[in-house]
PDB file of C-alpha atoms in Angstrom:
ATOM      1  CA  UNK A  46       7.232  -6.344  53.900  1.00 54.00           C
ATOM      2  CA  UNK A  47       5.718  -2.890  53.932  1.00 64.00           C
ATOM      3  CA  UNK A  48       6.863  -0.361  51.346  1.00 59.00           C
ATOM      4  CA  UNK A  49       8.129   2.849  52.951  1.00 68.00           C
ATOM      5  CA  UNK A  50       7.951   4.938  49.782  1.00 66.00           C
ATOM      6  CA  UNK A  51      11.680   5.627  49.903  1.00 69.00           C
ATOM      7  CA  UNK A  52      13.982   4.906  46.992  1.00 69.00           C
ATOM      8  CA  UNK A  53      17.698   4.789  46.344  1.00 79.00           C
ATOM      9  CA  UNK A  54      17.223   6.568  43.014  1.00 80.00           C
ATOM     10  CA  UNK A  55      18.676  10.067  43.034  1.00 86.00           C
ATOM     11  CA  UNK A  56      16.624  13.189  42.504  1.00 87.00           C
ATOM     12  CA  UNK A  57      18.567  13.934  39.278  1.00 89.00           C
ATOM     13  CA  UNK A  58      17.807  10.508  37.795  1.00 86.00           C
ATOM     14  CA  UNK A  59      14.128  10.781  38.707  1.00 87.00           C
ATOM     15  CA  UNK A  60      13.942  14.282  37.220  1.00 91.00           C
ATOM     16  CA  UNK A  61      15.627  13.083  34.026  1.00 89.00           C
ATOM     17  CA  UNK A  62      13.157  10.197  33.742  1.00 88.00           C
ATOM     18  CA  UNK A  63      10.244  12.586  34.280  1.00 91.00           C
ATOM     19  CA  UNK A  64      11.537  14.906  31.571  1.00 90.00           C
ATOM     20  CA  UNK A  65      11.839  12.024  29.095  1.00 87.00           C
ATOM     21  CA  UNK A  66       8.290  10.870  29.919  1.00 88.00           C
ATOM     22  CA  UNK A  67       7.037  14.446  29.514  1.00 90.00           C
ATOM     23  CA  UNK A  68       8.791  14.722  26.126  1.00 87.00           C
ATOM     24  CA  UNK A  69       7.114  11.523  24.931  1.00 84.00           C
ATOM     25  CA  UNK A  70       3.696  12.715  26.161  1.00 87.00           C
ATOM     26  CA  UNK A  71       4.135  16.141  24.558  1.00 88.00           C
ATOM     27  CA  UNK A  72       5.069  14.513  21.238  1.00 85.00           C
ATOM     28  CA  UNK A  73       2.100  12.123  21.470  1.00 85.00           C
ATOM     29  CA  UNK A  74      -0.324  14.959  22.231  1.00 88.00           C
ATOM     30  CA  UNK A  75       0.951  16.957  19.257  1.00 88.00           C
ATOM     31  CA  UNK A  76       0.786  13.901  17.011  1.00 86.00           C
ATOM     32  CA  UNK A  77      -2.802  13.301  18.097  1.00 88.00           C
ATOM     33  CA  UNK A  78      -3.797  16.907  17.382  1.00 89.00           C
ATOM     34  CA  UNK A  79      -2.049  16.913  13.992  1.00 88.00           C
ATOM     35  CA  UNK A  80      -3.688  13.602  13.098  1.00 87.00           C
ATOM     36  CA  UNK A  81      -7.138  14.927  14.024  1.00 91.00           C
ATOM     37  CA  UNK A  82      -6.463  18.036  11.918  1.00 92.00           C
ATOM     38  CA  UNK A  83      -5.550  15.869   8.907  1.00 88.00           C
ATOM     39  CA  UNK A  84      -1.909  16.955   8.914  1.00 84.00           C
ATOM     40  CA  UNK A  85      -0.641  13.435   9.674  1.00 79.00           C
ATOM     41  CA  UNK A  86      -1.995  10.860   7.217  1.00 78.00           C
ATOM     42  CA  UNK A  87      -2.639   7.199   7.909  1.00 76.00           C
ATOM     43  CA  UNK A  88      -3.424   6.061  11.409  1.00 72.00           C
ATOM     44  CA  UNK A  89      -2.002   6.467  14.888  1.00 76.00           C
ATOM     45  CA  UNK A  90      -1.830   4.261  17.945  1.00 74.00           C
ATOM     46  CA  UNK A  91      -0.902   6.510  20.812  1.00 78.00           C
ATOM     47  CA  UNK A  92       1.301   5.566  23.759  1.00 75.00           C
ATOM     48  CA  UNK A  93      -0.265   7.935  26.302  1.00 78.00           C
ATOM     49  CA  UNK A  94      -0.072   6.470  29.776  1.00 81.00           C
ATOM     50  CA  UNK A  95       2.748   4.069  28.911  1.00 79.00           C
ATOM     51  CA  UNK A  96       5.645   6.502  28.855  1.00 82.00           C
ATOM     52  CA  UNK A  97       7.194   5.059  32.000  1.00 83.00           C
ATOM     53  CA  UNK A  98       7.583   1.668  30.294  1.00 77.00           C
ATOM     54  CA  UNK A  99       9.813   3.034  27.531  1.00 77.00           C
ATOM     55  CA  UNK A 100      11.746   5.332  29.853  1.00 81.00           C
ATOM     56  CA  UNK A 101      12.243   2.668  32.512  1.00 80.00           C
ATOM     57  CA  UNK A 102      13.422   0.004  30.084  1.00 73.00           C
ATOM     58  CA  UNK A 103      15.563   2.272  27.953  1.00 75.00           C
ATOM     59  CA  UNK A 104      17.277   3.860  30.955  1.00 77.00           C
ATOM     60  CA  UNK A 105      19.052   0.549  31.593  1.00 73.00           C
ATOM     61  CA  UNK A 106      20.183  -0.115  28.013  1.00 71.00           C
ATOM     62  CA  UNK A 107      23.711   0.218  26.717  1.00 70.00           C
ATOM     63  CA  UNK A 108      24.887   0.927  23.168  1.00 69.00           C
ATOM     64  CA  UNK A 109      25.315  -2.815  22.659  1.00 67.00           C
ATOM     65  CA  UNK A 110      21.708  -3.690  23.598  1.00 63.00           C
ATOM     66  CA  UNK A 111      19.022  -4.228  21.008  1.00 61.00           C
ATOM     67  CA  UNK A 112      15.378  -4.613  21.863  1.00 58.00           C
ATOM     68  CA  UNK A 113      12.311  -4.797  19.694  1.00 53.00           C
ATOM     69  CA  UNK A 114       8.698  -4.048  20.423  1.00 49.00           C
ATOM     70  CA  UNK A 115       6.032  -4.012  17.787  1.00 45.00           C
ATOM     71  CA  UNK A 116       3.929  -1.053  18.949  1.00 46.00           C
ATOM     72  CA  UNK A 117       4.531   2.366  20.388  1.00 42.00           C
ATOM     73  CA  UNK A 118       7.615   4.318  21.333  1.00 42.00           C
ATOM     74  CA  UNK A 119       9.820   1.573  22.715  1.00 46.00           C
ATOM     75  CA  UNK A 120      13.327   1.430  21.228  1.00 46.00           C
ATOM     76  CA  UNK A 121      13.643  -0.765  18.176  1.00 48.00           C
ATOM     77  CA  UNK A 122      17.076  -2.139  17.302  1.00 59.00           C
ATOM     78  CA  UNK A 123      16.760  -1.181  13.648  1.00 61.00           C
ATOM     79  CA  UNK A 124      15.182   2.192  14.120  1.00 68.00           C
ATOM     80  CA  UNK A 125      16.286   5.804  14.322  1.00 74.00           C
ATOM     81  CA  UNK A 126      15.247   8.880  16.231  1.00 76.00           C
ATOM     82  CA  UNK A 127      13.963  11.660  13.974  1.00 76.00           C
ATOM     83  CA  UNK A 128      15.472  15.128  14.347  1.00 73.00           C
ATOM     84  CA  UNK A 129      14.443  18.348  12.651  1.00 72.00           C
ATOM     85  CA  UNK A 130      16.287  21.579  13.331  1.00 75.00           C
ATOM     86  CA  UNK A 131      18.253  19.860  16.056  1.00 73.00           C
ATOM     87  CA  UNK A 132      15.076  18.887  17.937  1.00 72.00           C
ATOM     88  CA  UNK A 133      13.947  15.303  18.533  1.00 71.00           C
ATOM     89  CA  UNK A 134      10.501  15.054  16.958  1.00 73.00           C
ATOM     90  CA  UNK A 135       9.883  11.313  16.832  1.00 73.00           C
ATOM     91  CA  UNK A 136      11.253   7.989  15.785  1.00 74.00           C
ATOM     92  CA  UNK A 137      10.999   5.369  13.087  1.00 73.00           C
ATOM     93  CA  UNK A 138      11.299   1.645  13.659  1.00 70.00           C
ATOM     94  CA  UNK A 139      12.041  -0.915  10.967  1.00 70.00           C
ATOM     95  CA  UNK A 140      12.066  -4.672  11.372  1.00 68.00           C
ATOM     96  CA  UNK A 141      12.351  -7.661   9.102  1.00 70.00           C
ATOM     97  CA  UNK A 142      16.057  -7.824   8.382  1.00 72.00           C
ATOM     98  CA  UNK A 143      19.178  -7.757  10.466  1.00 75.00           C
ATOM     99  CA  UNK A 144      19.774  -4.833  12.814  1.00 72.00           C
ATOM    100  CA  UNK A 145      22.152  -3.288  10.266  1.00 77.00           C
ATOM    101  CA  UNK A 146      19.726  -3.754   7.342  1.00 78.00           C
ATOM    102  CA  UNK A 147      16.844  -2.290   9.333  1.00 76.00           C
ATOM    103  CA  UNK A 148      18.913   0.674  10.532  1.00 77.00           C
ATOM    104  CA  UNK A 149      20.168   1.348   6.984  1.00 81.00           C
ATOM    105  CA  UNK A 150      16.612   1.313   5.624  1.00 80.00           C
ATOM    106  CA  UNK A 151      15.391   3.645   8.384  1.00 78.00           C
ATOM    107  CA  UNK A 152      18.238   6.082   7.691  1.00 80.00           C
ATOM    108  CA  UNK A 153      17.585   6.046   3.931  1.00 82.00           C
ATOM    109  CA  UNK A 154      13.875   6.651   4.499  1.00 79.00           C
ATOM    110  CA  UNK A 155      14.566   9.599   6.780  1.00 78.00           C
ATOM    111  CA  UNK A 156      17.211  11.050   4.455  1.00 79.00           C
ATOM    112  CA  UNK A 157      14.833  10.816   1.498  1.00 80.00           C
ATOM    113  CA  UNK A 158      12.321  12.891   3.461  1.00 76.00           C
ATOM    114  CA  UNK A 159      14.944  15.494   4.396  1.00 77.00           C
ATOM    115  CA  UNK A 160      15.290  14.589   8.087  1.00 74.00           C
ATOM    116  CA  UNK A 161      18.530  14.575  10.031  1.00 68.00           C
ATOM    117  CA  UNK A 162      19.769  11.173  11.167  1.00 68.00           C
ATOM    118  CA  UNK A 163      21.440  10.812  14.557  1.00 60.00           C
TER     119      UNK A 163
END
Protein backbone atom coordinates (compact mmCIF):
# COMPACT_ATOMS: atom_id res chain seq x y z
CA UNK A 1 0.00 0.00 0.00
CA UNK A 2 1.37 3.38 -0.98
CA UNK A 3 0.82 6.32 1.35
CA UNK A 4 -0.88 9.23 -0.40
CA UNK A 5 0.01 11.82 2.23
CA UNK A 6 -3.65 12.54 2.92
CA UNK A 7 -5.14 12.35 6.39
CA UNK A 8 -8.58 12.40 7.95
CA UNK A 9 -7.35 14.71 10.71
CA UNK A 10 -8.86 18.18 10.47
CA UNK A 11 -6.82 21.31 9.95
CA UNK A 12 -7.93 22.62 13.38
CA UNK A 13 -6.74 19.48 15.18
CA UNK A 14 -3.41 19.54 13.36
CA UNK A 15 -2.95 23.23 14.15
CA UNK A 16 -3.77 22.61 17.81
CA UNK A 17 -1.23 19.78 17.95
CA UNK A 18 1.40 22.00 16.32
CA UNK A 19 0.75 24.76 18.84
CA UNK A 20 1.14 22.34 21.76
CA UNK A 21 4.41 21.01 20.29
CA UNK A 22 5.63 24.58 19.77
CA UNK A 23 4.75 25.45 23.39
CA UNK A 24 6.76 22.47 24.65
CA UNK A 25 9.74 23.39 22.43
CA UNK A 26 9.61 27.04 23.50
CA UNK A 27 9.57 26.01 27.17
CA UNK A 28 12.45 23.57 26.62
CA UNK A 29 14.54 26.20 24.82
CA UNK A 30 13.98 28.69 27.64
CA UNK A 31 14.78 26.05 30.25
CA UNK A 32 18.00 25.22 28.43
CA UNK A 33 19.04 28.88 28.27
CA UNK A 34 18.18 29.48 31.93
CA UNK A 35 20.08 26.35 32.93
CA UNK A 36 23.16 27.44 30.98
CA UNK A 37 22.94 30.87 32.64
CA UNK A 38 22.86 29.26 36.10
CA UNK A 39 19.30 30.38 36.81
CA UNK A 40 17.98 26.80 36.98
CA UNK A 41 19.96 24.66 39.42
CA UNK A 42 20.51 20.92 39.21
CA UNK A 43 20.44 19.20 35.87
CA UNK A 44 18.20 19.04 32.83
CA UNK A 45 17.34 16.35 30.32
CA UNK A 46 15.68 18.10 27.44
CA UNK A 47 12.84 16.71 25.32
CA UNK A 48 13.67 18.59 22.12
CA UNK A 49 12.67 16.57 19.09
CA UNK A 50 10.21 14.39 21.01
CA UNK A 51 7.35 16.84 21.38
CA UNK A 52 5.12 14.92 19.00
CA UNK A 53 5.25 11.87 21.29
CA UNK A 54 3.73 13.71 24.25
CA UNK A 55 1.23 15.62 22.13
CA UNK A 56 0.16 12.55 20.15
CA UNK A 57 -0.31 10.35 23.21
CA UNK A 58 -1.92 12.98 25.39
CA UNK A 59 -4.36 14.06 22.69
CA UNK A 60 -6.15 10.72 23.07
CA UNK A 61 -6.35 10.69 26.87
CA UNK A 62 -9.46 11.28 28.93
CA UNK A 63 -9.74 12.60 32.49
CA UNK A 64 -9.93 9.00 33.70
CA UNK A 65 -6.64 7.93 32.06
CA UNK A 66 -3.39 7.79 33.96
CA UNK A 67 -0.06 7.21 32.31
CA UNK A 68 3.45 7.35 33.65
CA UNK A 69 6.75 7.91 31.94
CA UNK A 70 9.98 8.34 33.79
CA UNK A 71 11.66 11.03 31.67
CA UNK A 72 10.63 14.17 29.87
CA UNK A 73 7.35 15.98 29.41
CA UNK A 74 4.95 13.08 29.09
CA UNK A 75 1.92 13.24 31.40
CA UNK A 76 2.43 11.60 34.76
CA UNK A 77 -0.65 10.44 36.67
CA UNK A 78 0.53 11.99 39.92
CA UNK A 79 1.85 15.22 38.52
CA UNK A 80 0.64 18.76 38.00
CA UNK A 81 1.09 21.45 35.40
CA UNK A 82 2.82 24.55 36.78
CA UNK A 83 1.17 27.93 36.22
CA UNK A 84 2.50 31.38 37.05
CA UNK A 85 0.46 34.47 36.32
CA UNK A 86 -2.07 32.35 34.49
CA UNK A 87 0.57 31.03 32.07
CA UNK A 88 1.61 27.38 31.82
CA UNK A 89 5.35 27.35 32.51
CA UNK A 90 6.08 23.67 33.10
CA UNK A 91 5.10 20.59 34.99
CA UNK A 92 6.08 18.46 37.94
CA UNK A 93 5.74 14.69 38.09
CA UNK A 94 5.76 12.64 41.27
CA UNK A 95 5.73 8.86 41.51
CA UNK A 96 6.10 6.30 44.25
CA UNK A 97 2.69 6.32 45.88
CA UNK A 98 -0.85 6.08 44.65
CA UNK A 99 -2.08 8.58 42.07
CA UNK A 100 -3.80 10.57 44.83
CA UNK A 101 -0.72 10.56 47.10
CA UNK A 102 1.54 11.63 44.24
CA UNK A 103 -0.84 14.38 43.12
CA UNK A 104 -1.20 15.66 46.70
CA UNK A 105 2.58 15.80 47.13
CA UNK A 106 3.02 17.61 43.80
CA UNK A 107 0.37 20.18 44.76
CA UNK A 108 1.93 20.76 48.20
CA UNK A 109 5.37 21.21 46.64
CA UNK A 110 4.06 23.74 44.14
CA UNK A 111 2.03 25.60 46.77
CA UNK A 112 5.07 25.83 49.04
CA UNK A 113 6.96 27.51 46.20
CA UNK A 114 4.12 29.96 45.53
CA UNK A 115 2.90 28.45 42.24
CA UNK A 116 -0.72 28.16 41.19
CA UNK A 117 -2.11 24.63 40.97
CA UNK A 118 -4.55 23.73 38.21
